[in-house]
Short mmCIF file of C-alpha atoms in Angstrom, two decimals:
data_model
loop_
_atom_site.label_atom_id
_atom_site.label_comp_id
_atom_site.label_asym_id
_atom_site.label_seq_id
_atom_site.Cartn_x
_atom_site.Cartn_y
_atom_site.Cartn_z
CA MET A 1416 65.66 -49.43 54.77
CA ALA A 1417 66.08 -51.35 51.53
CA PHE A 1418 69.18 -53.45 51.01
CA PHE A 1419 71.90 -51.54 49.11
CA PRO A 1420 70.26 -48.10 49.56
CA ASP A 1421 72.50 -46.53 46.89
CA TYR A 1422 71.29 -48.98 44.21
CA GLU A 1423 69.34 -46.33 42.30
CA GLU A 1424 72.34 -43.98 42.29
CA HIS A 1425 74.07 -46.29 39.79
CA ASP A 1426 73.36 -47.00 36.16
CA GLY A 1427 73.86 -50.46 34.72
CA LEU A 1428 77.52 -50.01 33.84
CA SER A 1429 78.26 -48.70 37.31
CA LEU A 1430 76.49 -51.65 38.97
CA ALA A 1431 78.33 -54.11 36.73
CA GLY A 1432 81.57 -52.33 37.61
CA LEU A 1433 80.91 -52.82 41.33
CA LEU A 1434 80.32 -56.50 40.63
CA ALA A 1435 83.48 -56.86 38.53
CA SER A 1436 85.61 -55.19 41.22
CA GLY A 1437 84.22 -57.43 43.97
CA GLN A 1438 82.48 -54.61 45.86
CA ILE A 1439 79.18 -56.49 45.55
CA SER A 1440 78.26 -60.04 44.65
CA GLN A 1441 75.85 -61.18 41.96
CA GLY A 1442 73.53 -62.52 44.65
CA GLU A 1443 73.53 -59.16 46.40
CA LEU A 1444 72.79 -57.36 43.15
CA LEU A 1445 69.85 -59.68 42.51
CA ARG A 1446 68.65 -59.17 46.06
CA ALA A 1447 68.62 -55.40 45.60
CA ALA A 1448 66.60 -55.69 42.40
CA ARG A 1449 64.16 -58.20 43.91
CA GLU A 1450 63.49 -56.10 46.99
CA ARG A 1451 62.51 -53.20 44.75
CA MET A 1452 60.36 -55.45 42.59
CA ASP A 1453 58.62 -56.72 45.73
CA SER A 1454 57.92 -53.24 47.09
CA ARG A 1455 57.25 -51.25 43.92
CA ASN A 1456 55.63 -53.56 41.42
CA PRO A 1457 52.28 -54.01 43.24
CA ALA A 1458 51.37 -50.35 42.60
CA LEU A 1459 52.51 -50.43 38.96
CA ASN A 1460 51.87 -53.94 37.61
CA ALA A 1461 55.00 -53.79 35.46
CA LEU A 1462 56.07 -57.43 35.91
CA VAL A 1463 54.22 -60.46 34.59
CA LEU A 1464 56.75 -63.12 35.53
CA ARG A 1465 59.57 -63.33 38.04
CA LEU A 1466 62.54 -65.50 37.06
CA ASP A 1467 64.16 -65.84 40.48
CA ASP A 1468 65.16 -69.50 40.20
CA SER A 1469 66.57 -69.34 36.69
CA ALA A 1470 68.36 -66.05 37.45
CA ASP A 1471 70.06 -67.69 40.44
CA ARG A 1472 71.33 -70.43 38.14
CA GLN A 1473 72.74 -68.08 35.50
CA VAL A 1474 76.52 -67.82 35.63
CA PRO A 1475 77.88 -65.04 33.43
CA PRO A 1476 81.06 -65.84 31.50
CA PRO A 1477 83.94 -63.86 33.07
CA GLY A 1478 84.53 -60.58 31.24
CA ALA A 1479 81.80 -61.36 28.72
CA SER A 1480 80.86 -57.67 28.40
CA PRO A 1481 81.00 -54.46 30.44
CA LEU A 1482 77.50 -55.35 31.70
CA ALA A 1483 78.20 -58.95 32.71
CA GLY A 1484 76.29 -60.00 35.81
CA LEU A 1485 73.72 -57.21 35.61
CA PRO A 1486 70.06 -58.14 36.26
CA ILE A 1487 67.77 -56.92 33.48
CA LEU A 1488 64.13 -57.43 32.56
CA LEU A 1489 62.79 -58.74 29.27
CA LYS A 1490 59.60 -57.58 27.61
CA ASP A 1491 57.17 -60.51 27.40
CA LEU A 1492 57.00 -60.26 23.61
CA LEU A 1493 59.44 -61.55 20.97
CA ALA A 1494 62.25 -62.10 23.52
CA ASP A 1495 61.77 -65.86 23.96
CA VAL A 1496 63.80 -67.58 26.68
CA ALA A 1497 64.15 -71.34 26.35
CA GLY A 1498 61.98 -73.14 28.89
CA ILE A 1499 60.26 -69.95 30.09
CA PRO A 1500 56.66 -69.05 29.13
CA THR A 1501 56.11 -66.18 26.71
CA SER A 1502 52.56 -64.84 26.93
CA ASN A 1503 52.73 -61.97 24.41
CA GLY A 1504 50.04 -60.39 26.60
CA SER A 1505 47.46 -62.86 25.26
CA ARG A 1506 45.42 -65.83 26.45
CA LEU A 1507 46.08 -67.36 23.04
CA CYS A 1508 49.65 -68.04 24.17
CA ALA A 1509 48.69 -69.81 27.40
CA GLY A 1510 50.99 -72.80 27.73
CA TYR A 1511 53.42 -71.56 25.10
CA ILE A 1512 56.95 -72.38 26.26
CA PRO A 1513 59.64 -71.76 23.64
CA GLN A 1514 62.26 -74.45 23.26
CA GLN A 1515 65.10 -72.13 22.30
CA ASP A 1516 66.30 -68.62 23.03
CA ALA A 1517 65.53 -65.83 20.61
CA GLU A 1518 68.74 -64.70 18.91
CA LEU A 1519 68.61 -61.40 20.80
CA VAL A 1520 68.29 -63.30 24.10
CA ARG A 1521 71.16 -65.57 23.07
CA ARG A 1522 73.38 -62.52 22.58
CA TYR A 1523 72.25 -61.07 25.90
CA ARG A 1524 73.04 -64.37 27.61
CA ALA A 1525 76.47 -64.57 25.97
CA ALA A 1526 77.17 -61.05 27.25
CA GLY A 1527 76.51 -62.23 30.81
CA LEU A 1528 73.21 -60.44 31.41
CA ILE A 1529 70.95 -61.98 34.05
CA PHE A 1530 67.23 -62.33 33.27
CA ALA A 1531 65.38 -61.28 36.43
CA GLY A 1532 61.84 -61.25 35.03
CA LYS A 1533 59.49 -60.44 32.18
CA THR A 1534 57.51 -57.25 31.77
CA SER A 1535 53.99 -56.41 30.66
CA THR A 1536 52.85 -55.57 27.15
CA PRO A 1537 49.45 -55.00 25.53
CA GLU A 1538 48.22 -58.01 23.58
CA PHE A 1539 50.79 -58.74 20.84
CA GLY A 1540 52.30 -55.26 21.38
CA LEU A 1541 49.51 -53.63 19.40
CA TYR A 1542 48.89 -50.40 21.31
CA PRO A 1543 50.61 -47.24 22.65
CA TYR A 1544 49.37 -48.10 26.14
CA THR A 1545 49.96 -51.20 28.27
CA GLU A 1546 46.61 -52.63 29.26
CA SER A 1547 45.61 -56.23 28.56
CA ALA A 1548 42.78 -58.55 29.52
CA LEU A 1549 45.39 -61.10 30.60
CA HIS A 1550 47.53 -58.93 32.89
CA GLY A 1551 45.57 -55.72 33.48
CA ALA A 1552 46.85 -52.15 33.27
CA THR A 1553 50.43 -51.05 33.90
CA ARG A 1554 50.65 -47.63 35.53
CA ASN A 1555 52.99 -44.69 35.14
CA PRO A 1556 55.35 -44.27 38.13
CA TRP A 1557 55.04 -40.47 37.85
CA ASN A 1558 51.24 -40.58 38.18
CA HIS A 1559 49.43 -43.86 38.69
CA ALA A 1560 46.28 -42.58 36.98
CA LEU A 1561 48.16 -42.22 33.69
CA THR A 1562 49.44 -44.71 31.14
CA CYS A 1563 53.12 -45.56 31.06
CA GLY A 1564 52.80 -45.86 27.28
CA GLY A 1565 53.23 -48.93 25.15
CA SER A 1566 53.91 -51.36 24.03
CA SER A 1567 57.09 -51.63 26.14
CA GLY A 1568 55.22 -50.08 29.06
CA GLY A 1569 56.13 -52.64 31.70
CA SER A 1570 59.82 -52.25 30.95
CA ALA A 1571 59.59 -48.46 31.12
CA ALA A 1572 57.65 -48.48 34.40
CA ALA A 1573 60.13 -50.90 35.97
CA VAL A 1574 63.21 -48.87 34.99
CA ALA A 1575 61.62 -45.55 35.96
CA ALA A 1576 60.67 -47.03 39.34
CA GLY A 1577 64.25 -48.17 39.94
CA MET A 1578 63.64 -51.93 39.91
CA VAL A 1579 66.41 -52.46 37.35
CA ALA A 1580 68.72 -50.17 35.43
CA ILE A 1581 67.94 -51.67 32.01
CA ALA A 1582 64.92 -53.38 30.49
CA HIS A 1583 64.38 -54.78 27.02
CA GLY A 1584 61.76 -53.38 24.66
CA GLY A 1585 60.66 -53.49 21.05
CA ASP A 1586 59.52 -50.66 18.79
CA GLY A 1587 57.22 -51.28 15.81
CA GLY A 1588 55.50 -47.90 15.83
CA GLY A 1589 57.01 -46.05 18.78
CA SER A 1590 56.91 -48.76 21.44
CA ILE A 1591 60.28 -47.86 22.97
CA ARG A 1592 60.13 -44.11 22.38
CA ILE A 1593 56.55 -43.59 23.63
CA PRO A 1594 57.02 -45.23 27.07
CA ALA A 1595 60.44 -43.58 27.35
CA SER A 1596 58.75 -40.20 26.86
CA ASN A 1597 55.93 -40.98 29.30
CA CYS A 1598 58.25 -42.31 32.00
CA GLY A 1599 61.21 -39.91 31.78
CA LEU A 1600 63.72 -42.38 30.31
CA PHE A 1601 66.13 -42.61 27.42
CA GLY A 1602 64.83 -44.82 24.63
CA LEU A 1603 66.52 -45.52 21.31
CA LYS A 1604 64.94 -47.37 18.37
CA PRO A 1605 67.94 -48.64 16.43
CA SER A 1606 68.31 -48.68 12.67
CA ARG A 1607 66.52 -51.45 10.79
CA GLY A 1608 68.75 -54.52 10.75
CA ARG A 1609 70.59 -53.61 13.93
CA SER A 1610 68.61 -56.04 16.12
CA PRO A 1611 68.31 -59.74 15.15
CA CYS A 1612 64.96 -61.45 14.52
CA GLY A 1613 65.93 -65.14 14.58
CA PRO A 1614 65.71 -67.98 14.92
CA GLU A 1615 61.96 -68.13 14.18
CA ARG A 1616 61.61 -64.93 12.14
CA SER A 1617 63.57 -63.09 9.48
CA GLU A 1618 61.80 -59.79 10.04
CA SER A 1619 59.19 -58.47 12.46
CA TRP A 1620 56.15 -56.48 11.36
CA GLN A 1621 57.42 -56.08 7.79
CA GLY A 1622 60.68 -54.63 9.06
CA PHE A 1623 58.95 -51.93 11.12
CA THR A 1624 60.12 -53.40 14.45
CA SER A 1625 63.52 -53.00 16.06
CA GLU A 1626 64.35 -54.27 19.53
CA HIS A 1627 66.55 -52.56 22.09
CA VAL A 1628 66.22 -51.25 25.66
CA LEU A 1629 64.96 -48.51 27.96
CA THR A 1630 67.55 -46.98 30.29
CA ARG A 1631 68.21 -44.05 32.58
CA SER A 1632 71.64 -43.33 31.09
CA VAL A 1633 72.79 -42.95 27.50
CA ARG A 1634 75.90 -45.03 28.04
CA ASP A 1635 73.85 -48.03 29.19
CA SER A 1636 71.94 -47.88 25.91
CA ALA A 1637 75.21 -47.69 23.96
CA ALA A 1638 76.66 -50.68 25.80
CA MET A 1639 73.52 -52.72 25.12
CA LEU A 1640 73.61 -51.76 21.43
CA ASP A 1641 77.17 -53.08 21.28
CA ILE A 1642 75.85 -56.41 22.53
CA LEU A 1643 73.30 -56.49 19.71
CA CYS A 1644 76.16 -56.17 17.23
CA GLN A 1645 77.87 -59.33 18.54
CA GLY A 1646 76.71 -61.65 15.78
CA ASN A 1647 75.44 -61.82 12.24
CA ASP A 1648 72.41 -63.92 11.37
CA CYS A 1649 72.56 -64.25 7.58
CA ALA A 1650 68.92 -65.40 7.52
CA ASP A 1651 67.70 -62.02 8.79
CA ALA A 1652 66.01 -59.98 6.08
CA TYR A 1653 68.06 -56.88 6.93
CA HIS A 1654 71.55 -56.25 8.19
CA CYS A 1655 73.02 -52.98 9.39
CA PRO A 1656 76.82 -53.17 9.49
CA PRO A 1657 78.39 -52.62 12.92
CA PRO A 1658 80.38 -49.43 13.47
CA SER A 1659 84.16 -49.29 13.23
CA GLN A 1660 84.37 -48.64 16.98
CA THR A 1661 81.98 -49.59 19.72
CA PHE A 1662 79.01 -47.36 20.41
CA LEU A 1663 80.18 -47.07 24.01
CA ALA A 1664 83.65 -45.88 22.98
CA SER A 1665 82.17 -43.41 20.50
CA LEU A 1666 80.52 -41.51 23.36
CA GLN A 1667 83.93 -40.10 24.21
CA GLN A 1668 83.70 -38.00 21.04
CA ALA A 1669 81.52 -34.91 20.75
CA PRO A 1670 79.14 -34.89 17.76
CA GLY A 1671 80.49 -31.59 16.42
CA LYS A 1672 78.27 -28.81 15.10
CA LEU A 1673 75.16 -30.41 13.61
CA ARG A 1674 72.69 -29.20 11.01
CA ILE A 1675 69.37 -29.72 12.77
CA ALA A 1676 65.89 -29.44 11.29
CA TYR A 1677 62.69 -29.44 13.30
CA THR A 1678 58.97 -29.41 12.63
CA ARG A 1679 55.83 -28.73 14.67
CA ARG A 1680 53.40 -30.18 12.12
CA PRO A 1681 52.33 -33.68 13.30
CA LEU A 1682 53.44 -36.34 10.85
CA MET A 1683 50.44 -38.60 11.58
CA GLY A 1684 47.88 -35.81 11.91
CA GLY A 1685 46.17 -34.57 15.06
CA HIS A 1686 46.96 -31.53 17.17
CA LEU A 1687 50.04 -30.83 19.26
CA HIS A 1688 49.40 -30.22 22.96
CA ALA A 1689 50.87 -26.98 24.33
CA GLU A 1690 53.10 -28.86 26.81
CA CYS A 1691 54.48 -31.11 24.06
CA ASP A 1692 55.18 -28.00 22.00
CA ALA A 1693 56.88 -26.40 25.02
CA ALA A 1694 59.04 -29.50 25.42
CA LEU A 1695 60.14 -29.22 21.79
CA SER A 1696 60.94 -25.50 22.19
CA HIS A 1697 62.97 -26.24 25.32
CA SER A 1698 65.02 -28.86 23.47
CA LEU A 1699 65.62 -26.55 20.52
CA ARG A 1700 66.94 -23.81 22.81
CA LEU A 1701 69.26 -26.33 24.43
CA LEU A 1702 70.56 -27.42 21.02
CA GLU A 1703 71.22 -23.82 20.02
CA SER A 1704 73.07 -23.20 23.28
CA LEU A 1705 75.33 -26.14 22.42
CA GLY A 1706 76.29 -24.48 19.13
CA HIS A 1707 74.16 -26.48 16.70
CA SER A 1708 72.46 -24.93 13.68
CA VAL A 1709 68.67 -25.17 14.09
CA GLU A 1710 66.16 -24.54 11.29
CA GLU A 1711 62.43 -25.20 10.89
CA VAL A 1712 61.99 -27.57 7.93
CA HIS A 1713 59.21 -30.10 7.48
CA PRO A 1714 60.56 -33.47 6.26
CA PRO A 1715 59.55 -34.76 2.80
CA LEU A 1716 57.28 -37.53 4.04
CA ASP A 1717 53.97 -38.45 2.44
CA THR A 1718 50.63 -37.33 3.85
CA ALA A 1719 49.34 -38.15 7.32
CA GLU A 1720 46.28 -39.82 5.78
CA GLU A 1721 48.47 -42.18 3.74
CA MET A 1722 50.70 -42.82 6.76
CA CYS A 1723 47.72 -43.84 8.87
CA ARG A 1724 46.33 -46.09 6.16
CA ALA A 1725 49.66 -47.81 5.58
CA MET A 1726 50.14 -48.48 9.30
CA LEU A 1727 46.62 -49.87 9.61
CA VAL A 1728 47.14 -52.17 6.61
CA MET A 1729 50.44 -53.46 8.00
CA VAL A 1730 49.09 -54.15 11.49
CA CYS A 1731 45.88 -55.79 10.29
CA GLY A 1732 47.71 -57.90 7.73
CA GLU A 1733 50.18 -59.05 10.36
CA MET A 1734 47.38 -59.87 12.80
CA ALA A 1735 45.53 -61.90 10.16
CA CYS A 1736 48.74 -63.84 9.47
CA LEU A 1737 49.34 -64.40 13.19
CA MET A 1738 45.85 -65.82 13.69
CA ARG A 1739 46.28 -68.11 10.67
CA ASN A 1740 49.57 -69.43 12.04
CA SER A 1741 48.68 -69.62 15.72
CA ARG A 1742 48.55 -73.43 15.89
CA GLN A 1743 52.05 -73.67 14.45
CA LEU A 1744 53.34 -70.82 16.63
CA TYR A 1745 51.56 -71.40 19.94
CA GLY A 1746 50.09 -74.89 19.75
CA GLN A 1747 46.42 -73.99 19.48
CA PRO A 1748 44.16 -72.47 16.82
CA ALA A 1749 43.11 -68.85 17.15
CA SER A 1750 39.62 -68.08 18.38
CA PHE A 1751 37.75 -64.92 19.26
CA ARG A 1752 37.41 -66.43 22.74
CA LEU A 1753 41.20 -66.44 23.22
CA VAL A 1754 42.09 -62.93 22.07
CA GLU A 1755 40.75 -59.51 22.95
CA PRO A 1756 37.87 -58.19 20.82
CA SER A 1757 39.95 -55.34 19.40
CA SER A 1758 42.73 -57.75 18.37
CA TRP A 1759 40.25 -60.11 16.74
CA THR A 1760 38.69 -57.18 14.90
CA LEU A 1761 42.07 -56.14 13.48
CA ALA A 1762 42.74 -59.69 12.33
CA ARG A 1763 39.35 -60.01 10.63
CA TYR A 1764 39.83 -56.62 8.97
CA GLY A 1765 43.19 -57.87 7.74
CA GLU A 1766 41.48 -60.80 6.01
CA LEU A 1767 39.42 -58.31 3.98
CA LEU A 1768 42.47 -56.48 2.63
CA SER A 1769 43.73 -57.27 -0.86
CA ALA A 1770 47.20 -58.44 -1.81
CA GLY A 1771 47.46 -55.25 -3.83
CA GLU A 1772 46.85 -53.06 -0.81
CA PHE A 1773 49.41 -54.94 1.26
CA ALA A 1774 51.97 -54.57 -1.54
CA TRP A 1775 51.11 -50.86 -1.71
CA MET A 1776 51.84 -50.58 2.02
CA ARG A 1777 55.27 -52.17 1.60
CA ASP A 1778 56.14 -49.86 -1.29
CA PHE A 1779 54.83 -46.82 0.58
CA ALA A 1780 56.81 -47.59 3.73
CA LEU A 1781 60.07 -48.18 1.89
CA ARG A 1782 59.56 -44.97 -0.08
CA GLN A 1783 59.69 -43.01 3.18
CA GLY A 1784 63.23 -44.29 3.67
CA ARG A 1785 64.24 -42.96 0.26
CA ASN A 1786 62.57 -39.62 0.98
CA MET A 1787 64.40 -39.27 4.28
CA GLN A 1788 67.72 -40.34 2.77
CA ARG A 1789 67.53 -37.31 0.49
CA PHE A 1790 66.48 -35.11 3.42
CA HIS A 1791 69.52 -36.11 5.46
CA GLN A 1792 71.86 -34.98 2.73
CA GLY A 1793 71.07 -31.49 3.98
CA TYR A 1794 70.39 -32.12 7.67
CA ASP A 1795 72.11 -34.36 10.20
CA ILE A 1796 69.21 -34.58 12.64
CA LEU A 1797 65.45 -34.09 12.61
CA VAL A 1798 63.87 -33.03 15.91
CA THR A 1799 60.18 -33.49 16.70
CA PRO A 1800 57.91 -34.22 19.66
CA VAL A 1801 57.47 -37.88 20.56
CA LEU A 1802 53.71 -37.66 21.12
CA ASN A 1803 50.99 -35.16 20.29
CA GLN A 1804 49.58 -35.44 23.80
CA LEU A 1805 50.63 -35.89 27.41
CA PRO A 1806 50.32 -39.41 28.89
CA ALA A 1807 46.66 -40.42 28.63
CA ALA A 1808 44.49 -41.60 31.49
CA ILE A 1809 44.37 -45.34 32.10
CA GLY A 1810 41.52 -46.82 30.08
CA SER A 1811 40.94 -43.79 27.88
CA LEU A 1812 42.56 -44.96 24.63
CA GLY A 1813 41.04 -48.39 24.13
CA THR A 1814 37.77 -49.45 22.53
CA SER A 1815 34.59 -49.10 24.59
CA ARG A 1816 32.75 -51.99 26.24
CA PHE A 1817 29.93 -51.54 23.74
CA GLU A 1818 32.35 -51.73 20.81
CA ASP A 1819 33.97 -54.85 22.26
CA ALA A 1820 30.59 -56.51 22.84
CA LEU A 1821 29.45 -55.68 19.32
CA SER A 1822 32.69 -57.01 17.85
CA THR A 1823 32.39 -60.24 19.83
CA LEU A 1824 28.83 -60.77 18.61
CA LEU A 1825 29.26 -59.85 14.94
CA LEU A 1826 32.80 -61.04 14.22
CA GLY A 1827 33.03 -63.81 16.80
CA HIS A 1828 29.75 -65.61 17.43
CA LEU A 1829 28.17 -64.78 14.05
CA GLY A 1830 31.32 -64.60 11.92
CA TRP A 1831 29.96 -61.67 9.95
CA ASP A 1832 33.24 -60.19 8.73
CA TRP A 1833 31.32 -58.46 5.94
CA THR A 1834 29.96 -55.98 8.50
CA LEU A 1835 33.43 -54.41 8.65
CA LYS A 1836 32.92 -53.23 5.07
CA LEU A 1837 29.83 -51.29 6.15
CA SER A 1838 31.51 -49.45 9.01
CA GLN A 1839 34.45 -47.10 9.46
CA LEU A 1840 34.93 -48.25 13.06
CA VAL A 1841 38.36 -49.83 12.49
CA PRO A 1842 39.88 -46.97 10.44
CA GLU A 1843 38.36 -44.36 12.76
CA HIS A 1844 39.69 -45.94 15.95
CA SER A 1845 43.05 -46.50 14.30
CA ARG A 1846 43.16 -42.85 13.23
CA LYS A 1847 42.34 -41.78 16.81
CA LEU A 1848 45.34 -43.70 18.14
CA MET A 1849 47.68 -42.50 15.41
CA GLU A 1850 46.69 -38.88 15.96
CA TYR A 1851 47.42 -39.40 19.67
CA ILE A 1852 50.85 -40.76 18.74
CA GLY A 1853 51.52 -38.18 16.02
CA TRP A 1854 55.24 -38.59 15.38
CA THR A 1855 56.97 -41.95 15.80
CA ILE A 1856 55.55 -44.29 13.13
CA PRO A 1857 57.16 -42.75 10.00
CA PHE A 1858 60.61 -43.76 11.23
CA ASN A 1859 59.55 -47.37 11.71
CA MET A 1860 58.57 -47.22 8.06
CA SER A 1861 61.82 -45.57 6.96
CA GLY A 1862 63.95 -47.78 9.21
CA GLN A 1863 65.96 -44.87 10.60
CA PRO A 1864 67.30 -44.70 14.16
CA ALA A 1865 65.22 -42.46 16.40
CA MET A 1866 65.35 -41.72 20.13
CA SER A 1867 63.31 -40.14 22.88
CA VAL A 1868 65.35 -37.99 25.26
CA PRO A 1869 63.93 -36.82 28.63
CA LEU A 1870 64.58 -33.08 28.67
CA TYR A 1871 61.31 -31.60 29.95
CA TRP A 1872 58.85 -32.03 32.81
CA THR A 1873 55.53 -30.25 33.21
CA ALA A 1874 54.59 -28.20 36.27
CA ASP A 1875 52.74 -31.32 37.46
CA ASN A 1876 56.00 -33.30 37.25
CA ILE A 1877 55.04 -35.33 34.18
CA PRO A 1878 57.93 -36.11 31.80
CA VAL A 1879 57.69 -35.22 28.11
CA GLY A 1880 60.35 -36.55 25.74
CA THR A 1881 61.73 -35.07 22.55
CA GLN A 1882 62.37 -37.22 19.47
CA PHE A 1883 65.64 -37.04 17.54
CA VAL A 1884 66.01 -38.84 14.20
CA ALA A 1885 69.21 -39.49 12.21
CA GLY A 1886 70.00 -40.99 8.83
CA MET A 1887 69.96 -44.74 8.32
CA GLY A 1888 72.80 -46.40 10.23
CA GLN A 1889 73.67 -43.24 12.16
CA ASP A 1890 72.84 -44.70 15.58
CA GLY A 1891 76.23 -43.61 16.87
CA LEU A 1892 75.59 -39.98 15.96
CA LEU A 1893 72.31 -40.04 17.87
CA LEU A 1894 74.03 -41.54 20.92
CA GLN A 1895 76.78 -38.91 20.79
CA LEU A 1896 74.18 -36.15 20.65
CA ALA A 1897 72.22 -37.76 23.48
CA ALA A 1898 75.35 -37.93 25.62
CA GLN A 1899 76.00 -34.24 24.93
CA LEU A 1900 72.43 -33.37 25.95
CA GLU A 1901 72.71 -35.57 29.03
CA GLN A 1902 75.85 -33.73 30.10
CA ALA A 1903 74.30 -30.32 29.44
CA GLN A 1904 71.05 -31.11 31.26
CA PRO A 1905 71.43 -34.22 33.42
CA TRP A 1906 68.24 -36.18 34.11
CA PHE A 1907 69.58 -39.24 35.92
CA GLN A 1908 68.71 -37.99 39.40
CA ARG A 1909 65.19 -37.00 38.39
CA ARG A 1910 63.08 -39.94 39.56
CA PRO A 1911 59.43 -40.47 40.44
CA PRO A 1912 58.53 -40.49 44.15
CA LEU A 1913 58.09 -44.27 44.19
CA ALA A 1914 61.73 -44.73 43.18
CA GLY A 1915 62.98 -42.60 46.05
#
């Protein structure tokens, strides 16, 4: 029997409460987490680095936060820890050891959180699945043949499998919400400006990315969001003012009767799977039973074709910039030999884009925020699916071996970037992924808070989340609604077989 057999019966706040009251020691809490990492990670490949020695040396300041002393995991992307390697899922970052904590990590450390390890991500967080040449594929605890989602897939798999109660993630196009949906977890993408980007960056992915966590309880997410609000980096490009009361305290208040809109028409194109549609219908019935007003209204966003193009331009432009700056960032120049063929292809495509097209993307993305601001004058919440499809099979969403070989030859060995102008390979593959996703990206563009809530499982026991979106800065309203849904239809005890 595993040490502390009731470990999975507690969320993060409950575990931290046991620690604060002396019912368990920090060493015992770490032991419980490590035993589950030892036994459960081999089947999932969620962890890329254990931090046992440094975690043993961490001493949380007394009373630093309600979560002080809790072991958590950090996604191995953006969340730099001083003196600890950050791989970003890429061979390009081999040997990269940051000399200072990311501002988010600094706030976590000040709150007394213990860093137990780092979790897997696709290379540079580019994809809605977690498979990399450096670390391999991370598997879904509910079905090992399926993807856990991405790019915060390792964090989602680890929390769903009961290794830790909370794991860090980042969301630049759905990368918290997608793995939360695939793994049966709660995942909130905060409002733009809620999570810090410093000290090396002032924004991430043109403001599309927000960092937060994946959890099994709503209150853990609220407590972690309070920690993010403990500071103000004036060099950040965006700032979202903290609420008048803590997010955790606000959960004691019901959201009241809400005006809720929903749509079944995919925002990024593609076709909605029957099970994803059933999950949406289930959530809408639950909302109606709670007394909310529910109405079908499609939001005033621009076309799916324009959405897909804007996302492609942003990602490719960012990848081109990253490759240009790799020596400064990671200590060595970029090469097609050090990054995956699909990543190199995106970067080379980015070099072919014009300044005008990149400026168009910025204007287009920000316009979605204005469109949705007007929409939320009439509706408190928008409800949609998270994904168009159920979790995909491992290996089914990436480029083929032939495509990778061709890219390596033409764009790597020969340097024939001009061939990208003759082919629609990059836009077509991008469109395939965005039609698989279907729903999350517009709210990275608009900057609004959005969450995936685990309210539905298929007959095959596969979780399917529902997305809820609120107006800019209304993270607290989303959390209050999530807490109401959690109370009406608890999901905490629903765990994959691996997690007991």
